[in-house]
Amino acid sequence: MKTNSVKAVHASVLLVLPMAATADHLDVIEFKLKEGCTMAKYLEIVKDFNTTAGKWGYKAEVATPIQSNNLESLYWLGRSKNAETFGKAWDTWRNAHSDANSPESKLSARFGACSRNSGRPGSDTYSTKCSTGWPWRCRWRSDHPKPSR
């Protein structure tokens, strides 16, 4: 009887312990390619963008939906370490547009010639990372807040 009580307490503690999580920032831009712009051409612009934006801790990739209620749009998935890193990258990108000859301005013009944006939500994303293979044995990383639900 005592053994079952101890097991129950241990099981309860394991279930209550929070899981390790990391929070990244996800910048999603829904867009469509303009007439005459191919996916290959757009990805070449993204590659050039990543060369520039990588210095700011931001990296982008393009998602093409295979199951969705909208199979016509494409999705820019920009990732950064957290919202603060995204904000600094955004400030750098935006401020560089004061110079029409900056690499950022030239990239913006290329994007504008090739695509039309239709939406842009941003999100913090959480994923669990635990080397034990048993997520309930992990703890929250202290440098990221717990998500509130």
Short mmCIF file of C-alpha atoms in Angstrom, two decimals, residues 61-126:
data_model
loop_
_atom_site.label_atom_id
_atom_site.label_comp_id
_atom_site.label_asym_id
_atom_site.label_seq_id
_atom_site.Cartn_x
_atom_site.Cartn_y
_atom_site.Cartn_z
CA GLU A 61 12.21 30.31 -45.93
CA VAL A 62 9.18 29.88 -48.18
CA ALA A 63 6.35 27.44 -47.54
CA THR A 64 4.04 26.18 -50.25
CA PRO A 65 0.80 24.76 -48.89
CA ILE A 66 -0.14 21.23 -49.88
CA GLN A 67 -3.16 21.03 -47.57
CA SER A 68 -5.03 24.25 -46.95
CA ASN A 69 -8.19 26.17 -47.69
CA ASN A 70 -5.93 28.53 -49.66
CA LEU A 71 -3.67 26.74 -52.14
CA GLU A 72 -2.92 29.89 -54.15
CA SER A 73 -0.87 31.83 -51.61
CA LEU A 74 2.70 31.16 -50.58
CA TYR A 75 4.06 31.86 -47.12
CA TRP A 76 7.24 33.60 -46.07
CA LEU A 77 8.40 32.08 -42.78
CA GLY A 78 10.89 34.37 -41.08
CA ARG A 79 12.50 33.13 -37.92
CA SER A 80 14.47 34.86 -35.22
CA LYS A 81 15.60 33.95 -31.71
CA ASN A 82 12.84 35.98 -30.04
CA ALA A 83 10.62 39.04 -30.49
CA GLU A 84 13.40 41.38 -29.37
CA THR A 85 15.76 40.05 -32.06
CA PHE A 86 12.97 40.38 -34.63
CA GLY A 87 12.32 43.98 -33.55
CA LYS A 88 15.97 44.92 -33.90
CA ALA A 89 16.15 43.24 -37.33
CA TRP A 90 12.97 45.07 -38.40
CA ASP A 91 14.38 48.40 -37.22
CA THR A 92 17.60 47.79 -39.16
CA TRP A 93 15.66 46.77 -42.30
CA ARG A 94 13.28 49.72 -42.13
CA ASN A 95 15.93 52.33 -41.27
CA ALA A 96 18.15 51.18 -44.16
CA HIS A 97 15.41 52.23 -46.59
CA SER A 98 16.32 55.89 -46.04
CA ASP A 99 19.14 55.19 -48.52
CA ALA A 100 17.68 54.21 -51.90
CA ASN A 101 20.98 52.55 -52.82
CA SER A 102 21.24 50.37 -49.72
CA PRO A 103 21.18 46.58 -50.18
CA GLU A 104 17.92 46.52 -48.18
CA SER A 105 16.24 49.05 -50.51
CA LYS A 106 17.39 47.10 -53.56
CA LEU A 107 16.07 43.84 -52.07
CA SER A 108 12.75 45.52 -51.26
CA ALA A 109 12.42 46.67 -54.86
CA ARG A 110 13.12 43.13 -56.09
CA PHE A 111 10.53 41.67 -53.72
CA GLY A 112 7.99 44.30 -54.82
CA ALA A 113 8.56 43.52 -58.49
CA CYS A 114 8.09 39.80 -57.90
CA SER A 115 5.38 39.46 -55.24
CA ARG A 116 2.33 41.02 -53.60
CA ASN A 117 1.83 40.61 -49.85
CA SER A 118 -1.65 40.04 -48.46
CA GLY A 119 -1.11 39.46 -44.72
CA ARG A 120 1.53 39.43 -42.00
CA PRO A 121 0.95 37.90 -38.56
CA GLY A 122 3.81 37.44 -36.10
CA SER A 123 3.94 34.84 -33.34
CA ASP A 124 6.08 33.50 -30.56
CA THR A 125 6.53 29.79 -31.13
CA TYR A 126 7.24 27.26 -28.41
#
